[in-house]
PDB file of C-alpha atoms in Angstrom:
ATOM      1  CA  ILE A  29      14.083 -24.182   6.126  1.00  0.00           C
ATOM      2  CA  SER A  30      12.790 -26.842   3.882  1.00  0.00           C
ATOM      3  CA  GLU A  31      14.230 -25.225   0.582  1.00  0.00           C
ATOM      4  CA  LEU A  32      17.261 -24.472   3.007  1.00  0.00           C
ATOM      5  CA  SER A  33      17.789 -28.060   3.396  1.00  0.00           C
ATOM      6  CA  GLN A  34      17.237 -29.379  -0.092  1.00  0.00           C
ATOM      7  CA  LEU A  35      20.330 -26.457  -1.148  1.00  0.00           C
ATOM      8  CA  THR A  36      22.637 -27.159   1.933  1.00  0.00           C
ATOM      9  CA  GLY A  37      21.979 -30.926   2.076  1.00  0.00           C
ATOM     10  CA  VAL A  38      21.428 -30.637   5.786  1.00  0.00           C
ATOM     11  CA  SER A  39      18.309 -31.041   7.794  1.00  0.00           C
ATOM     12  CA  THR A  40      15.783 -29.372   8.481  1.00  0.00           C
ATOM     13  CA  ALA A  41      16.403 -30.433  12.386  1.00  0.00           C
ATOM     14  CA  THR A  42      20.240 -29.743  12.159  1.00  0.00           C
ATOM     15  CA  ILE A  43      18.865 -26.084  11.150  1.00  0.00           C
ATOM     16  CA  SER A  44      17.095 -25.273  13.871  1.00  0.00           C
ATOM     17  CA  ARG A  45      19.678 -26.413  16.118  1.00  0.00           C
ATOM     18  CA  PHE A  46      21.988 -24.357  14.939  1.00  0.00           C
ATOM     19  CA  ALA A  47      19.356 -21.561  15.019  1.00  0.00           C
ATOM     20  CA  LYS A  48      18.982 -21.961  18.432  1.00  0.00           C
ATOM     21  CA  ALA A  49      23.110 -21.857  18.919  1.00  0.00           C
ATOM     22  CA  LEU A  50      23.248 -18.620  18.022  1.00  0.00           C
ATOM     23  CA  GLY A  51      20.675 -17.828  20.135  1.00  0.00           C
ATOM     24  CA  TYR A  52      17.747 -17.353  17.920  1.00  0.00           C
ATOM     25  CA  THR A  53      13.975 -19.201  19.483  1.00  0.00           C
ATOM     26  CA  ASN A  54      13.785 -21.195  15.769  1.00  0.00           C
ATOM     27  CA  PHE A  55      14.930 -20.524  12.177  1.00  0.00           C
ATOM     28  CA  GLN A  56      11.978 -18.156  11.562  1.00  0.00           C
ATOM     29  CA  ALA A  57      13.832 -15.274  13.609  1.00  0.00           C
ATOM     30  CA  LEU A  58      17.430 -15.990  12.473  1.00  0.00           C
ATOM     31  CA  ARG A  59      15.853 -15.327   8.550  1.00  0.00           C
ATOM     32  CA  MET A  60      14.051 -11.931  10.224  1.00  0.00           C
ATOM     33  CA  ALA A  61      17.175 -11.061  11.738  1.00  0.00           C
ATOM     34  CA  LEU A  62      19.769 -11.175   8.860  1.00  0.00           C
ATOM     35  CA  ALA A  63      16.410  -9.365   6.554  1.00  0.00           C
ATOM     36  CA  GLN A  64      16.843  -6.754   8.664  1.00  0.00           C
ATOM     37  CA  THR A  65      20.996  -6.503   8.026  1.00  0.00           C
ATOM     38  CA  SER A  66      20.763  -8.025   4.572  1.00  0.00           C
ATOM     39  CA  PRO A  67      18.530  -5.875   2.030  1.00  0.00           C
ATOM     40  CA  GLU A  68      17.867  -7.766  -1.253  1.00  0.00           C
ATOM     41  CA  ASP A  69      18.241  -5.090  -3.410  1.00  0.00           C
ATOM     42  CA  ASP A  70      21.028  -2.616  -4.535  1.00  0.00           C
ATOM     43  CA  HIS A  71      19.917   0.673  -3.378  1.00  0.00           C
ATOM     44  CA  ALA A  72      19.893   1.139   0.329  1.00  0.00           C
ATOM     45  CA  LEU A  73      17.087  -0.579   2.298  1.00  0.00           C
ATOM     46  CA  PHE A  74      16.456   3.179   4.125  1.00  0.00           C
ATOM     47  CA  ALA A  75      17.918   5.073   1.989  1.00  0.00           C
ATOM     48  CA  GLU A  76      19.234   8.251   4.400  1.00  0.00           C
ATOM     49  CA  LEU A  77      17.149  11.793   4.482  1.00  0.00           C
ATOM     50  CA  SER A  78      19.704  14.762   3.873  1.00  0.00           C
ATOM     51  CA  PRO A  79      18.110  18.176   4.327  1.00  0.00           C
ATOM     52  CA  LYS A  80      19.977  19.426   1.136  1.00  0.00           C
ATOM     53  CA  ASP A  81      17.729  17.600  -0.176  1.00  0.00           C
ATOM     54  CA  SER A  82      14.634  18.412  -2.755  1.00  0.00           C
ATOM     55  CA  VAL A  83      11.164  17.959  -1.186  1.00  0.00           C
ATOM     56  CA  ASP A  84      10.318  15.470  -3.999  1.00  0.00           C
ATOM     57  CA  THR A  85      13.511  13.466  -2.977  1.00  0.00           C
ATOM     58  CA  LEU A  86      12.321  13.178   0.552  1.00  0.00           C
ATOM     59  CA  ALA A  87       9.375  12.019  -0.732  1.00  0.00           C
ATOM     60  CA  GLN A  88      10.221   9.568  -2.910  1.00  0.00           C
ATOM     61  CA  LYS A  89      12.827   8.590   0.160  1.00  0.00           C
ATOM     62  CA  ILE A  90      10.378   7.992   2.624  1.00  0.00           C
ATOM     63  CA  PHE A  91       7.839   6.099   0.514  1.00  0.00           C
ATOM     64  CA  THR A  92      10.290   4.137  -0.732  1.00  0.00           C
ATOM     65  CA  SER A  93      11.390   3.427   2.548  1.00  0.00           C
ATOM     66  CA  ASN A  94       8.031   2.978   3.422  1.00  0.00           C
ATOM     67  CA  ILE A  95       6.800   0.457   0.724  1.00  0.00           C
ATOM     68  CA  ASP A  96      10.814  -1.894   1.495  1.00  0.00           C
ATOM     69  CA  ALA A  97       9.560  -1.639   4.652  1.00  0.00           C
ATOM     70  CA  LEU A  98       6.575  -3.487   3.987  1.00  0.00           C
ATOM     71  CA  ARG A  99       7.994  -6.236   1.116  1.00  0.00           C
ATOM     72  CA  THR A 100      10.476  -6.940   3.502  1.00  0.00           C
ATOM     73  CA  THR A 101       8.107  -7.307   5.953  1.00  0.00           C
ATOM     74  CA  LEU A 102       5.889  -9.444   4.283  1.00  0.00           C
ATOM     75  CA  ALA A 103       8.693 -12.011   2.884  1.00  0.00           C
ATOM     76  CA  ASN A 104       9.637 -12.798   6.296  1.00  0.00           C
ATOM     77  CA  LEU A 105       5.976 -13.404   8.028  1.00  0.00           C
ATOM     78  CA  ASP A 106       6.012 -16.393   9.408  1.00  0.00           C
ATOM     79  CA  THR A 107       3.042 -18.376   7.609  1.00  0.00           C
ATOM     80  CA  ASP A 108       2.566 -21.050  10.181  1.00  0.00           C
ATOM     81  CA  ALA A 109       2.489 -18.610  13.044  1.00  0.00           C
ATOM     82  CA  LEU A 110       0.060 -16.767  11.163  1.00  0.00           C
ATOM     83  CA  THR A 111      -2.051 -19.877  10.692  1.00  0.00           C
ATOM     84  CA  LYS A 112      -1.882 -21.182  14.861  1.00  0.00           C
ATOM     85  CA  ALA A 113      -2.899 -17.378  15.222  1.00  0.00           C
ATOM     86  CA  VAL A 114      -5.977 -17.090  12.833  1.00  0.00           C
ATOM     87  CA  LYS A 115      -7.249 -19.734  14.623  1.00  0.00           C
ATOM     88  CA  TRP A 116      -6.980 -18.840  18.044  1.00  0.00           C
ATOM     89  CA  ILE A 117      -8.525 -15.520  17.243  1.00  0.00           C
ATOM     90  CA  THR A 118     -11.142 -16.511  15.347  1.00  0.00           C
ATOM     91  CA  HIS A 119     -11.754 -19.020  18.420  1.00  0.00           C
ATOM     92  CA  ALA A 120     -11.516 -16.795  21.105  1.00  0.00           C
ATOM     93  CA  GLU A 121     -14.260 -15.236  22.971  1.00  0.00           C
ATOM     94  CA  HIS A 122     -12.957 -12.496  24.086  1.00  0.00           C
ATOM     95  CA  LEU A 123      -9.651 -10.835  22.374  1.00  0.00           C
ATOM     96  CA  GLY A 124      -7.258  -8.275  24.218  1.00  0.00           C
ATOM     97  CA  LEU A 125      -5.409  -5.790  22.562  1.00  0.00           C
ATOM     98  CA  PHE A 126      -2.219  -4.396  24.216  1.00  0.00           C
ATOM     99  CA  GLY A 127       0.596  -2.217  23.636  1.00  0.00           C
ATOM    100  CA  LEU A 128       2.929   0.680  25.115  1.00  0.00           C
ATOM    101  CA  GLY A 129       3.593   3.916  23.438  1.00  0.00           C
ATOM    102  CA  ALA A 130       4.071   3.910  20.123  1.00  0.00           C
ATOM    103  CA  SER A 131       2.872   0.510  19.927  1.00  0.00           C
ATOM    104  CA  ASN A 132      -0.383   1.138  21.154  1.00  0.00           C
ATOM    105  CA  LEU A 133      -1.195   2.908  18.010  1.00  0.00           C
ATOM    106  CA  VAL A 134      -1.068  -0.936  15.811  1.00  0.00           C
ATOM    107  CA  ALA A 135      -3.212  -1.729  18.897  1.00  0.00           C
ATOM    108  CA  LEU A 136      -6.189   1.014  19.175  1.00  0.00           C
ATOM    109  CA  ASN A 137      -5.735   0.297  15.407  1.00  0.00           C
ATOM    110  CA  GLY A 138      -6.887  -3.554  15.452  1.00  0.00           C
ATOM    111  CA  TYR A 139      -9.553  -2.251  18.346  1.00  0.00           C
ATOM    112  CA  HIS A 140     -11.255  -0.257  15.734  1.00  0.00           C
ATOM    113  CA  LYS A 141     -10.484  -3.044  13.600  1.00  0.00           C
ATOM    114  CA  PHE A 142     -11.871  -5.579  15.343  1.00  0.00           C
ATOM    115  CA  LEU A 143     -14.976  -3.611  16.427  1.00  0.00           C
ATOM    116  CA  ARG A 144     -16.507  -4.801  12.783  1.00  0.00           C
ATOM    117  CA  THR A 145     -16.617  -8.613  14.076  1.00  0.00           C
ATOM    118  CA  ALA A 146     -18.649 -10.696  16.316  1.00  0.00           C
ATOM    119  CA  ILE A 147     -15.456 -10.720  18.691  1.00  0.00           C
ATOM    120  CA  PRO A 148     -15.599  -9.413  22.018  1.00  0.00           C
ATOM    121  CA  VAL A 149     -12.402  -7.150  21.790  1.00  0.00           C
ATOM    122  CA  ALA A 150     -10.939  -5.191  25.217  1.00  0.00           C
ATOM    123  CA  TYR A 151      -8.092  -2.217  24.419  1.00  0.00           C
ATOM    124  CA  ALA A 152      -6.963   0.308  27.211  1.00  0.00           C
ATOM    125  CA  ALA A 153      -4.553   3.593  26.188  1.00  0.00           C
ATOM    126  CA  ASP A 154      -3.642   3.234  30.370  1.00  0.00           C
ATOM    127  CA  TYR A 155      -1.108   1.062  31.477  1.00  0.00           C
ATOM    128  CA  HIS A 156      -3.577   0.046  34.951  1.00  0.00           C
ATOM    129  CA  MET A 157      -6.336  -0.377  32.606  1.00  0.00           C
ATOM    130  CA  GLN A 158      -4.391  -2.816  30.451  1.00  0.00           C
ATOM    131  CA  LEU A 159      -3.589  -4.965  32.994  1.00  0.00           C
ATOM    132  CA  MET A 160      -6.794  -4.616  34.335  1.00  0.00           C
ATOM    133  CA  ALA A 161      -8.496  -5.911  31.086  1.00  0.00           C
ATOM    134  CA  ALA A 162      -5.703  -8.543  30.639  1.00  0.00           C
ATOM    135  CA  THR A 163      -7.060  -9.899  34.150  1.00  0.00           C
ATOM    136  CA  HIS A 164     -10.126 -10.709  33.449  1.00  0.00           C
ATOM    137  CA  LEU A 165      -8.642 -13.336  29.618  1.00  0.00           C
ATOM    138  CA  SER A 166      -8.878 -16.895  29.951  1.00  0.00           C
ATOM    139  CA  PRO A 167      -7.276 -20.059  27.823  1.00  0.00           C
ATOM    140  CA  ARG A 168     -10.474 -19.747  25.846  1.00  0.00           C
ATOM    141  CA  ASP A 169      -9.324 -15.926  24.796  1.00  0.00           C
ATOM    142  CA  ALA A 170      -6.577 -14.345  23.217  1.00  0.00           C
ATOM    143  CA  MET A 171      -4.283 -11.663  23.549  1.00  0.00           C
ATOM    144  CA  ILE A 172      -2.360  -9.800  20.823  1.00  0.00           C
ATOM    145  CA  LEU A 173       0.437  -7.657  21.677  1.00  0.00           C
ATOM    146  CA  THR A 174       2.182  -5.156  20.319  1.00  0.00           C
ATOM    147  CA  SER A 175       5.645  -3.782  21.848  1.00  0.00           C
ATOM    148  CA  HIS A 176       8.532  -2.314  19.439  1.00  0.00           C
ATOM    149  CA  SER A 177      11.560  -3.546  21.109  1.00  0.00           C
ATOM    150  CA  GLY A 178      10.305  -6.814  22.725  1.00  0.00           C
ATOM    151  CA  GLU A 179      12.063  -5.857  26.003  1.00  0.00           C
ATOM    152  CA  ASP A 180       9.252  -3.110  27.815  1.00  0.00           C
ATOM    153  CA  LYS A 181       9.231  -3.779  30.894  1.00  0.00           C
ATOM    154  CA  ASP A 182       5.752  -3.214  31.402  1.00  0.00           C
ATOM    155  CA  ALA A 183       4.849  -5.210  27.794  1.00  0.00           C
ATOM    156  CA  ILE A 184       6.472  -8.000  29.551  1.00  0.00           C
ATOM    157  CA  ALA A 185       4.600  -7.640  32.620  1.00  0.00           C
ATOM    158  CA  LEU A 186       1.484  -8.052  30.373  1.00  0.00           C
ATOM    159  CA  ALA A 187       2.653 -11.190  28.054  1.00  0.00           C
ATOM    160  CA  GLU A 188       3.647 -12.863  31.863  1.00  0.00           C
ATOM    161  CA  LEU A 189       0.202 -12.419  33.091  1.00  0.00           C
ATOM    162  CA  ALA A 190      -0.977 -13.904  29.703  1.00  0.00           C
ATOM    163  CA  LYS A 191       1.445 -16.699  30.235  1.00  0.00           C
ATOM    164  CA  LYS A 192       0.077 -16.915  33.601  1.00  0.00           C
ATOM    165  CA  GLN A 193      -3.530 -17.472  32.693  1.00  0.00           C
ATOM    166  CA  GLN A 194      -2.651 -19.444  30.373  1.00  0.00           C
ATOM    167  CA  VAL A 195      -3.824 -16.896  27.403  1.00  0.00           C
ATOM    168  CA  PRO A 196      -2.693 -17.463  23.682  1.00  0.00           C
ATOM    169  CA  LEU A 197       0.021 -14.714  23.111  1.00  0.00           C
ATOM    170  CA  ILE A 198       0.704 -13.096  19.929  1.00  0.00           C
ATOM    171  CA  VAL A 199       3.240 -10.755  19.961  1.00  0.00           C
ATOM    172  CA  ILE A 200       3.939  -8.151  17.158  1.00  0.00           C
ATOM    173  CA  THR A 201       7.331  -6.427  17.389  1.00  0.00           C
ATOM    174  CA  GLY A 202      10.310  -5.530  16.003  1.00  0.00           C
ATOM    175  CA  SER A 203      13.282  -7.123  17.450  1.00  0.00           C
ATOM    176  CA  PRO A 204      13.294 -11.475  16.520  1.00  0.00           C
ATOM    177  CA  THR A 205      15.657 -12.190  19.624  1.00  0.00           C
ATOM    178  CA  SER A 206      14.063 -10.153  22.305  1.00  0.00           C
ATOM    179  CA  ARG A 207      12.266 -11.414  25.376  1.00  0.00           C
ATOM    180  CA  LEU A 208       8.611 -11.380  24.001  1.00  0.00           C
ATOM    181  CA  VAL A 209       9.315 -13.332  21.259  1.00  0.00           C
ATOM    182  CA  LYS A 210      10.928 -16.286  23.195  1.00  0.00           C
ATOM    183  CA  MET A 211       7.347 -15.928  25.485  1.00  0.00           C
ATOM    184  CA  ALA A 212       4.584 -15.939  22.355  1.00  0.00           C
ATOM    185  CA  ASP A 213       2.872 -18.417  20.611  1.00  0.00           C
ATOM    186  CA  ALA A 214       2.995 -16.329  17.647  1.00  0.00           C
ATOM    187  CA  ALA A 215       5.302 -13.764  16.971  1.00  0.00           C
ATOM    188  CA  PHE A 216       5.150 -11.316  13.876  1.00  0.00           C
ATOM    189  CA  VAL A 217       8.628  -9.327  13.323  1.00  0.00           C
ATOM    190  CA  ALA A 218       8.055  -6.161  11.431  1.00  0.00           C
ATOM    191  CA  VAL A 219      11.390  -5.199   9.433  1.00  0.00           C
ATOM    192  CA  ALA A 220      12.698  -1.382   9.815  1.00  0.00           C
ATOM    193  CA  GLU A 221      16.092   0.144  10.011  1.00  0.00           C
ATOM    194  CA  GLU A 222      16.630   3.766  12.275  1.00  0.00           C
ATOM    195  CA  SER A 223      17.433   6.993   9.982  1.00  0.00           C
ATOM    196  CA  ARG A 224      18.359  10.010  11.277  1.00  0.00           C
ATOM    197  CA  TYR A 225      14.592  11.902  11.608  1.00  0.00           C
ATOM    198  CA  ARG A 226      13.121   8.922  11.925  1.00  0.00           C
ATOM    199  CA  THR A 227      13.356   6.237  14.586  1.00  0.00           C
ATOM    200  CA  GLU A 228      13.066   2.431  13.896  1.00  0.00           C
ATOM    201  CA  ALA A 229       9.882   2.213  16.041  1.00  0.00           C
ATOM    202  CA  LEU A 230       8.297   5.290  14.054  1.00  0.00           C
ATOM    203  CA  HIS A 231       9.378   3.584  10.562  1.00  0.00           C
ATOM    204  CA  ALA A 232       8.552  -0.148  11.759  1.00  0.00           C
ATOM    205  CA  LEU A 233       4.468   1.509  12.286  1.00  0.00           C
ATOM    206  CA  ILE A 234       3.067   0.987   8.942  1.00  0.00           C
ATOM    207  CA  ALA A 235       4.766  -2.562   8.886  1.00  0.00           C
ATOM    208  CA  GLU A 236       3.271  -3.207  12.183  1.00  0.00           C
ATOM    209  CA  ILE A 237      -0.030  -2.087  11.896  1.00  0.00           C
ATOM    210  CA  SER A 238      -0.046  -4.024   8.143  1.00  0.00           C
ATOM    211  CA  ILE A 239       0.962  -7.534  10.415  1.00  0.00           C
ATOM    212  CA  MET A 240      -2.255  -6.235  12.621  1.00  0.00           C
ATOM    213  CA  ASP A 241      -4.757  -5.305   9.183  1.00  0.00           C
ATOM    214  CA  THR A 242      -2.898  -8.796   8.068  1.00  0.00           C
ATOM    215  CA  LEU A 243      -4.676 -10.461  11.191  1.00  0.00           C
ATOM    216  CA  PHE A 244      -7.893  -9.120  11.296  1.00  0.00           C
ATOM    217  CA  MET A 245      -8.944  -9.184   7.306  1.00  0.00           C
ATOM    218  CA  ILE A 246      -7.529 -13.072   7.548  1.00  0.00           C
ATOM    219  CA  SER A 247      -9.619 -13.716  10.808  1.00  0.00           C
ATOM    220  CA  ALA A 248     -13.095 -12.082   8.746  1.00  0.00           C
ATOM    221  CA  ILE A 249     -12.727 -13.602   5.755  1.00  0.00           C
ATOM    222  CA  LYS A 250     -12.317 -17.166   7.837  1.00  0.00           C
ATOM    223  CA  THR A 251     -15.551 -15.519   9.841  1.00  0.00           C
ATOM    224  CA  ASP A 252     -17.405 -14.290   6.651  1.00  0.00           C
ATOM    225  CA  SER A 253     -20.831 -15.371   7.492  1.00  0.00           C
ATOM    226  CA  GLN A 254     -21.214 -14.386  10.811  1.00  0.00           C
ATOM    227  CA  THR A 255     -19.002 -11.194  10.341  1.00  0.00           C
ATOM    228  CA  ALA A 256     -20.264  -9.932   6.934  1.00  0.00           C
ATOM    229  CA  PRO A 257     -23.820  -9.234   8.756  1.00  0.00           C
ATOM    230  CA  LEU A 258     -21.914  -7.034  11.623  1.00  0.00           C
ATOM    231  CA  PHE A 259     -19.819  -4.970   8.559  1.00  0.00           C
ATOM    232  CA  ARG A 260     -23.466  -3.667   6.967  1.00  0.00           C
ATOM    233  CA  GLN A 261     -24.687  -2.585  10.883  1.00  0.00           C
ATOM    234  CA  VAL A 262     -21.462  -1.257  11.615  1.00  0.00           C
ATOM    235  CA  ARG A 263     -21.026   0.903   7.546  1.00  0.00           C
ATOM    236  CA  ALA A 264     -24.866   1.740   8.209  1.00  0.00           C
ATOM    237  CA  THR A 265     -24.176   3.276  11.472  1.00  0.00           C
ATOM    238  CA  ILE A 266     -21.662   5.205  11.051  1.00  0.00           C
ATOM    239  CA  ASP A 267     -22.879   6.361   7.717  1.00  0.00           C
ATOM    240  CA  ALA A 268     -26.017   7.740   9.645  1.00  0.00           C
ATOM    241  CA  THR A 269     -23.497  10.066  11.027  1.00  0.00           C
ATOM    242  CA  ARG A 270     -22.605  11.445   7.039  1.00  0.00           C
ATOM    243  CA  HIS A 271     -24.312  14.932   6.002  1.00  0.00           C
TER     244      HIS A 271
END
């Protein structure tokens, strides 16, 4: 936002007000929305797949689409939100990881990763069990909630529960203007577009998992003295199962 302010000669406060006037929570949300509609390079951001394509061409398009989604998501990553989210995670007494449908895969990936840390983590595939686990969270904890649409009523119910209990709410989504983004204390948006053979939600899954991985890795690095011994213990335990 400071760079845009210098280029336009307009104050950062004015730019922020302009973004809010357009219906966005902040300038970062506007920037992410623009990124979803304005590819940075000349080729189509998400090349359409065709039955007439060769296997090699299809593979090239799929990999290129995934790489472009990751690059665009990274280019629009809110580093201020990332700093806050990592602080909440590393100071949390408990961490809740929740999501519904395909978004539950992102939560499960996070659970698989954060089990290697000293932070007690809660995860469930069942929605009612997620509500039960979320009920135990307090302001000393943190919640990472994934919902691609950001409008799923069950995900919103989980977010409302977090707000009611004053739990820091970290949201991973595909919609910068969604209700969940407006409720979040820190929000991260995966940029993806829908194609004929692949829904937007599935296309964004790799970027959303990468956001979760980023939250995990930075948190682990920031708590290295506690995490490193646990990494070794977990690795030894898993290695013992191999022949």
